[in-house]
C-alpha positions as a printed NumPy array, in Angstrom:
array([[ 24.033, 168.027, 154.298],
       [ 25.361, 164.359, 154.85 ],
       [ 27.827, 162.962, 152.267],
       [ 26.818, 159.734, 150.512],
       [ 28.053, 157.668, 147.498],
       [ 25.263, 159.591, 145.206],
       [ 27.613, 162.498, 145.531],
       [ 28.888, 163.445, 141.964],
       [ 32.383, 162.991, 143.243],
       [ 31.636, 159.414, 143.678],
       [ 30.214, 158.452, 140.244],
       [ 33.419, 156.516, 139.057],
       [ 34.867, 153.293, 140.313],
       [ 38.192, 155.119, 140.698],
       [ 36.676, 157.808, 143.003],
       [ 34.795, 155.392, 144.89 ],
       [ 37.725, 152.899, 145.519],
       [ 39.916, 155.772, 146.592],
       [ 37.604, 156.661, 149.157],
       [ 36.492, 153.109, 150.508],
       [ 39.596, 150.991, 150.132],
       [ 41.724, 152.776, 152.595],
       [ 39.013, 152.651, 155.194],
       [ 39.047, 148.849, 154.991],
       [ 42.665, 148.163, 154.814],
       [ 43.428, 151.136, 157.241],
       [ 40.986, 149.526, 159.771],
       [ 42.742, 146.207, 159.511],
       [ 46.17 , 147.816, 159.975],
       [ 44.908, 149.81 , 163.005],
       [ 43.552, 146.714, 164.727],
       [ 46.974, 145.004, 163.984],
       [ 48.987, 147.719, 165.343],
       [ 46.977, 147.9  , 168.439],
       [ 47.389, 144.331, 169.087],
       [ 51.301, 144.586, 168.995],
       [ 51.106, 147.746, 171.187],
       [ 49.09 , 145.936, 173.896],
       [ 51.012, 142.659, 173.659],
       [ 54.224, 144.6  , 174.383],
       [ 53.003, 146.965, 176.918],
       [ 51.328, 144.158, 178.936],
       [ 54.243, 142.065, 179.671],
       [ 57.182, 143.551, 181.629],
       [ 59.561, 141.076, 179.876],
       [ 58.694, 142.421, 176.491],
       [ 58.814, 146.09 , 177.691],
       [ 62.283, 145.483, 178.906],
       [ 63.728, 144.312, 175.549],
       [ 65.042, 146.503, 172.842],
       [ 63.592, 144.648, 169.957],
       [ 60.18 , 144.838, 171.36 ],
       [ 60.471, 148.692, 172.179],
       [ 61.457, 149.128, 168.615],
       [ 58.46 , 147.337, 167.393],
       [ 56.238, 149.249, 169.927],
       [ 57.549, 152.643, 168.626],
       [ 57.003, 151.421, 165.14 ],
       [ 53.42 , 150.161, 165.878],
       [ 52.377, 153.494, 167.712],
       [ 53.6  , 155.386, 164.562],
       [ 51.551, 152.974, 162.368],
       [ 48.608, 153.237, 164.573],
       [ 48.366, 157.029, 163.827],
       [ 49.061, 156.517, 160.057],
       [ 46.481, 153.724, 159.694],
       [ 43.996, 155.826, 161.509],
       [ 44.647, 158.559, 158.928],
       [ 44.154, 156.148, 156.089],
       [ 40.844, 154.831, 157.667],
       [ 39.491, 158.521, 157.844],
       [ 40.759, 158.66 , 154.121],
       [ 38.56 , 161.46 , 152.429],
       [ 36.499, 162.399, 155.205],
       [ 38.688, 165.135, 156.562],
       [ 39.179, 166.664, 153.006],
       [ 37.074, 169.982, 152.585],
       [ 33.668, 169.17 , 151.506],
       [ 33.163, 168.888, 147.729],
       [ 36.686, 168.352, 146.789],
       [ 36.583, 164.451, 146.958],
       [ 34.131, 161.406, 147.289],
       [ 32.709, 161.394, 150.77 ],
       [ 34.674, 164.542, 151.717],
       [ 33.059, 166.242, 154.744],
       [ 35.854, 168.213, 156.496],
       [ 37.498, 171.7  , 156.454],
       [ 40.803, 173.22 , 155.742],
       [ 41.504, 172.735, 159.433],
       [ 40.717, 169.035, 159.591],
       [ 42.757, 168.494, 156.264],
       [ 45.674, 170.183, 157.902],
       [ 45.493, 167.914, 160.926],
       [ 45.26 , 164.882, 158.962],
       [ 48.09 , 165.956, 156.458],
       [ 50.451, 166.475, 159.388],
       [ 49.787, 163.042, 161.128],
       [ 49.774, 161.333, 157.617],
       [ 53.156, 162.863, 156.727],
       [ 54.781, 162.293, 160.353],
       [ 53.664, 158.503, 160.437],
       [ 54.244, 157.749, 156.754],
       [ 58.019, 158.654, 157.309],
       [ 58.355, 157.526, 160.855],
       [ 57.296, 154.036, 160.249],
       [ 59.459, 152.854, 157.615],
       [ 62.347, 154.63 , 159.283],
       [ 61.706, 152.427, 162.032],
       [ 62.655, 149.567, 159.73 ],
       [ 66.254, 151.163, 159.374],
       [ 66.54 , 150.856, 163.245],
       [ 65.245, 147.174, 163.14 ],
       [ 67.739, 146.418, 160.306],
       [ 70.637, 147.963, 162.271],
       [ 69.493, 145.861, 165.348],
       [ 69.566, 142.79 , 163.324],
       [ 72.993, 143.471, 161.743],
       [ 74.59 , 144.126, 165.16 ],
       [ 72.991, 141.039, 166.781],
       [ 73.447, 138.63 , 163.856],
       [ 76.701, 139.895, 162.195],
       [ 78.349, 141.677, 165.168],
       [ 77.296, 139.202, 167.898],
       [ 76.044, 142.209, 170.134],
       [ 73.843, 140.991, 173.123],
       [ 70.828, 142.856, 174.637],
       [ 72.806, 144.631, 177.272],
       [ 75.06 , 146.241, 174.56 ],
       [ 72.196, 147.034, 172.193],
       [ 70.337, 148.636, 174.693],
       [ 73.061, 151.343, 175.239],
       [ 72.385, 152.766, 171.772],
       [ 68.656, 152.241, 171.805],
       [ 67.964, 155.968, 172.155],
       [ 69.504, 156.638, 168.763],
       [ 67.562, 153.887, 167.057],
       [ 64.252, 155.716, 168.415],
       [ 65.618, 159.256, 167.77 ],
       [ 66.184, 158.703, 164.068],
       [ 62.557, 157.8  , 163.042],
       [ 60.927, 160.128, 165.397],
       [ 62.998, 163.224, 164.392],
       [ 62.684, 162.377, 160.724],
       [ 58.928, 161.99 , 161.002],
       [ 58.158, 164.969, 163.176],
       [ 60.686, 167.345, 161.468],
       [ 59.07 , 166.698, 158.089],
       [ 55.571, 166.873, 159.535],
       [ 56.077, 170.238, 161.216],
       [ 57.916, 171.684, 158.244],
       [ 54.796, 170.903, 156.212],
       [ 52.69 , 172.617, 158.632],
       [ 54.917, 175.739, 158.535],
       [ 54.797, 175.925, 154.757],
       [ 51.173, 175.167, 154.361],
       [ 51.482, 172.182, 152.238],
       [ 48.674, 170.039, 153.397],
       [ 45.656, 169.72 , 151.14 ],
       [ 43.31 , 167.226, 149.566],
       [ 45.459, 164.686, 147.58 ],
       [ 42.52 , 162.724, 146.021],
       [ 42.249, 159.964, 148.82 ],
       [ 43.878, 161.58 , 151.807],
       [ 45.304, 164.927, 152.907],
       [ 48.942, 165.301, 152.339],
       [ 51.243, 167.468, 150.265],
       [ 49.024, 168.684, 147.293],
       [ 48.225, 171.781, 145.3  ],
       [ 45.071, 173.883, 146.186],
       [ 43.972, 175.72 , 143.18 ],
       [ 40.898, 177.027, 145.241],
       [ 43.094, 178.603, 147.885],
       [ 45.943, 180.53 , 146.455],
       [ 47.332, 181.19 , 150.018],
       [ 47.845, 177.219, 150.345],
       [ 48.821, 176.717, 146.551],
       [ 52.579, 175.886, 146.56 ],
       [ 53.686, 175.297, 142.914],
       [ 56.697, 173.329, 144.208],
       [ 54.594, 170.629, 145.966],
       [ 56.023, 167.971, 143.788],
       [ 59.555, 168.684, 145.108],
       [ 58.364, 168.541, 148.647],
       [ 56.66 , 165.258, 148.008],
       [ 59.914, 163.864, 146.732],
       [ 62.006, 165.371, 149.424],
       [ 59.832, 164.712, 152.54 ],
       [ 58.654, 161.157, 151.863],
       [ 59.402, 159.499, 148.452],
       [ 63.17 , 160.114, 148.222],
       [ 63.509, 159.068, 151.949],
       [ 61.419, 155.964, 151.27 ],
       [ 63.495, 154.767, 148.497],
       [ 66.578, 155.569, 150.27 ],
       [ 65.268, 153.371, 153.171],
       [ 64.461, 150.584, 150.679],
       [ 68.02 , 150.649, 149.308],
       [ 69.472, 150.796, 152.673],
       [ 67.276, 147.813, 153.937],
       [ 68.461, 145.702, 151.009],
       [ 72.2  , 146.484, 151.711],
       [ 71.505, 145.354, 155.454],
       [ 69.953, 142.207, 154.331],
       [ 72.634, 141.405, 151.91 ],
       [ 75.198, 141.791, 154.688],
       [ 73.144, 139.453, 156.724],
       [ 72.725, 136.906, 154.178],
       [ 76.496, 136.735, 153.331],
       [ 77.308, 136.429, 156.933],
       [ 74.867, 133.587, 157.623],
       [ 75.767, 131.861, 154.286],
       [ 79.562, 131.793, 155.605],
       [ 78.377, 130.306, 158.902],
       [ 76.359, 127.802, 157.169],
       [ 79.332, 126.749, 154.897],
       [ 81.551, 126.271, 158.117],
       [ 79.019, 124.312, 159.968],
       [ 78.201, 122.101, 157.05 ],
       [ 81.662, 120.589, 157.471],
       [ 80.589, 119.147, 160.88 ],
       [ 77.807, 116.676, 161.68 ],
       [ 77.293, 117.569, 165.196],
       [ 73.571, 117.877, 165.995],
       [ 73.944, 120.966, 168.183],
       [ 75.826, 122.627, 165.311],
       [ 73.097, 121.902, 162.897],
       [ 70.715, 123.339, 165.404],
       [ 72.663, 126.4  , 165.696],
       [ 72.507, 126.635, 161.747],
       [ 68.674, 126.462, 161.952],
       [ 68.566, 129.118, 164.475],
       [ 70.556, 131.409, 162.337],
       [ 68.384, 130.728, 159.315],
       [ 65.187, 131.413, 161.149],
       [ 66.324, 134.705, 162.517],
       [ 67.74 , 135.772, 159.077],
       [ 64.26 , 134.948, 157.545],
       [ 62.619, 137.037, 160.4  ],
       [ 64.576, 140.066, 159.31 ],
       [ 63.941, 139.504, 155.619],
       [ 60.101, 139.348, 156.491],
       [ 60.274, 142.744, 158.218],
       [ 61.854, 144.214, 155.11 ],
       [ 59.271, 142.488, 152.927],
       [ 56.608, 144.339, 154.843],
       [ 58.118, 147.736, 153.659],
       [ 58.285, 146.626, 150.059],
       [ 54.741, 145.41 , 149.946],
       [ 53.578, 148.728, 151.547],
       [ 55.533, 150.774, 149.083],
       [ 55.686, 149.043, 145.73 ],
       [ 52.404, 150.262, 144.242],
       [ 52.979, 153.664, 145.714],
       [ 56.303, 153.929, 144.114],
       [ 55.116, 153.034, 140.684],
       [ 52.28 , 155.392, 140.965],
       [ 54.675, 158.312, 141.918],
       [ 57.211, 157.231, 139.234],
       [ 54.442, 157.394, 136.555],
       [ 53.522, 160.797, 137.905],
       [ 56.879, 162.21 , 138.123],
       [ 57.342, 160.852, 134.455],
       [ 54.225, 162.887, 133.226],
       [ 52.098, 159.847, 132.796],
       [ 48.631, 159.079, 134.134],
       [ 48.693, 156.016, 136.396],
       [ 45.916, 153.493, 135.239],
       [ 43.058, 152.717, 137.606],
       [ 44.31 , 149.429, 138.813],
       [ 47.421, 150.985, 139.942],
       [ 45.736, 153.61 , 141.897],
       [ 43.435, 150.982, 143.601],
       [ 46.408, 148.871, 144.526],
       [ 48.279, 151.819, 145.816],
       [ 45.415, 152.965, 148.285],
       [ 44.834, 149.323, 149.254],
       [ 48.246, 148.378, 150.125],
       [ 49.73 , 151.447, 151.409],
       [ 47.786, 151.41 , 154.796],
       [ 48.677, 147.575, 155.453],
       [ 52.032, 147.947, 156.912],
       [ 50.688, 147.333, 160.411],
       [ 48.975, 144.193, 159.305],
       [ 52.059, 142.926, 157.639],
       [ 54.03 , 143.691, 160.907],
       [ 51.654, 141.661, 162.865],
       [ 51.984, 138.73 , 160.673],
       [ 55.84 , 138.886, 160.938],
       [ 55.67 , 139.579, 164.625],
       [ 53.67 , 136.453, 165.252],
       [ 55.485, 134.306, 162.718],
       [ 57.968, 132.658, 165.144],
       [ 55.127, 131.681, 167.305],
       [ 53.296, 130.354, 164.544],
       [ 56.258, 128.251, 163.345],
       [ 56.767, 126.818, 166.861],
       [ 53.153, 125.875, 167.012],
       [ 53.324, 123.965, 163.951],
       [ 56.698, 122.38 , 164.613],
       [ 56.486, 121.772, 168.295],
       [ 52.81 , 121.967, 169.147],
       [ 53.509, 124.935, 171.662],
       [ 50.704, 127.143, 172.134],
       [ 50.822, 130.659, 170.529],
       [ 50.338, 132.328, 173.965],
       [ 53.284, 130.371, 175.754],
       [ 56.403, 132.409, 175.881],
       [ 59.715, 131.011, 174.75 ],
       [ 61.655, 128.966, 177.274],
       [ 65.295, 129.649, 176.646],
       [ 67.808, 126.765, 177.034],
       [ 71.572, 126.867, 177.59 ],
       [ 73.514, 127.951, 174.52 ],
       [ 74.82 , 124.841, 172.543],
       [ 78.07 , 126.934, 171.963],
       [ 78.4  , 127.48 , 175.785],
       [ 78.193, 123.635, 176.139],
       [ 80.621, 123.18 , 173.364],
       [ 83.194, 125.474, 175.041],
       [ 83.044, 123.61 , 178.316],
       [ 83.332, 120.391, 176.319],
       [ 86.429, 121.353, 174.675],
       [ 88.   , 122.475, 177.918],
       [ 86.999, 119.272, 179.582],
       [ 88.264, 117.09 , 176.969],
       [ 91.686, 118.669, 176.955],
       [ 91.89 , 118.322, 180.657],
       [ 90.999, 114.67 , 180.262],
       [ 93.654, 113.934, 177.642],
       [ 96.487, 115.632, 179.535],
       [ 95.605, 113.642, 182.567],
       [ 95.107, 110.219, 180.987],
       [ 97.841, 110.255, 178.463],
       [100.191, 108.375, 180.833],
       [ 97.495, 105.706, 181.553],
       [ 96.487, 105.398, 177.847],
       [ 92.842, 105.651, 178.884],
       [ 90.56 , 106.281, 175.918],
       [ 89.61 , 109.653, 175.087],
       [ 85.833, 108.559, 174.634],
       [ 85.693, 107.143, 178.098],
       [ 87.466, 110.187, 179.534],
       [ 85.171, 112.816, 177.886],
       [ 82.272, 110.874, 179.294],
       [ 83.564, 111.164, 182.796],
       [ 84.297, 114.987, 182.534],
       [ 81.057, 115.699, 180.998],
       [ 79.279, 113.891, 183.891],
       [ 81.273, 116.102, 186.39 ],
       [ 79.755, 119.305, 184.987],
       [ 76.229, 120.152, 186.024],
       [ 74.267, 121.412, 182.935],
       [ 70.605, 121.573, 181.903],
       [ 71.253, 120.855, 178.196],
       [ 69.075, 118.686, 175.965],
       [ 71.267, 117.577, 173.169],
       [ 72.993, 114.322, 172.035],
       [ 76.525, 114.478, 170.545],
       [ 77.681, 110.97 , 170.66 ],
       [ 76.468, 109.768, 167.542],
       [ 77.355, 112.755, 165.551],
       [ 81.121, 113.115, 165.752],
       [ 83.894, 110.579, 164.926],
       [ 86.281, 109.864, 167.808],
       [ 89.576, 107.92 , 167.237],
       [ 91.42 , 106.089, 169.975],
       [ 94.013, 108.971, 170.552],
       [ 91.381, 111.598, 170.708],
       [ 93.422, 113.992, 168.42 ],
       [ 90.834, 114.256, 165.736],
       [ 87.93 , 115.168, 167.83 ],
       [ 90.118, 117.927, 169.563],
       [ 91.107, 119.2  , 166.181],
       [ 87.554, 119.609, 164.857],
       [ 85.942, 120.914, 168.104],
       [ 88.77 , 123.45 , 168.297],
       [ 88.106, 124.615, 164.673],
       [ 84.511, 125.148, 165.401],
       [ 84.968, 126.792, 168.794],
       [ 87.709, 129.235, 167.509],
       [ 86.544, 129.928, 163.857],
       [ 82.829, 130.08 , 164.394],
       [ 82.674, 131.598, 167.807],
       [ 84.419, 134.943, 168.075],
       [ 84.16 , 135.475, 171.906],
       [ 82.174, 134.2  , 174.98 ],
       [ 80.121, 137.605, 174.68 ],
       [ 78.982, 136.699, 171.237],
       [ 78.194, 133.068, 171.588],
       [ 74.825, 133.385, 172.897],
       [ 73.564, 136.259, 170.786],
       [ 71.704, 134.085, 168.292],
       [ 70.166, 132.073, 171.19 ],
       [ 69.225, 135.358, 173.022],
       [ 67.672, 136.823, 169.905],
       [ 65.56 , 133.689, 169.347],
       [ 64.542, 134.095, 172.919],
       [ 63.66 , 137.686, 172.337],
       [ 61.72 , 137.141, 169.193],
       [ 59.419, 134.53 , 170.846],
       [ 59.125, 136.357, 174.062]])
């Protein structure tokens, strides 16, 4: 007998919403994750970058999680939920993939947060980050599959109202674990809340670091330094948005579980918001993934499909400029040639493809001492080493690849 909304289990708004809402948002997230997967795999440049491979792993995990949400109540044993048409076996399979993906996907956000801290705060470049990439993948994969397999061994997966997950089974004593609430907390929610706290700490570290850099750069008026300031803010905001995806996905589910653990019955609107937002992380990820391209389109009119063209780092140019300026002054001190003329001659001798103008943005006195002092402060205090100078430029290139 086919299932339908006329089933007695579908007679209330809450029961119908629990069955139908995840199908809609789960399908949206499924399509979104599929787009990210194909977008990374089709381009060898993206496949070769740690950032995109981390997003690929996250999106593959979310693909399966979104698929489970799209199926929602269908795999639940018939008669146990609205539109339920499955068996114990189908419910077990859905429960395994649901648990595995539900923990793997947000744990990948830990890996992304570590990536952002290493690049933005520590100044690591792609060739260095790639050496620890295997650990950034191993953490979410082991966490997800470890708890997923443990749930199988303990026979924890049963109908949980809107999807198969860790739940009691009064009609099947063999699968009815009285400690299911502890396993729910240990296998998913405690982990998710720990992830949320960890992400908040990482974003605070990034915020403090970028704020200090902005305060240093605000003392100088050079256009290329202000451009560097804008770059750092843009990349910091990108990191914040990925964390926001996790918060948007988990906020209503967390409220729902907190109320359950406190022995209270969650109101219908909380349940509906929970089953609507929980499947949407893939959709939120897609918005954030495309955000740099969308910004670039509105700011510069560059098509969304056009890859980012990297320019020479402004800090690399600055370093060369400082060196050239010092040489100019030492050579011309005897002849009292003005520093302004000398620096123009030296810059003309160096072949660079850099699109910037510094003439009107710095103050130069006749002796040249002030400009050397200011440039040295920027070059020494704000740039730790040649290896770290281009990390922000490189990350901008990677985000928009």
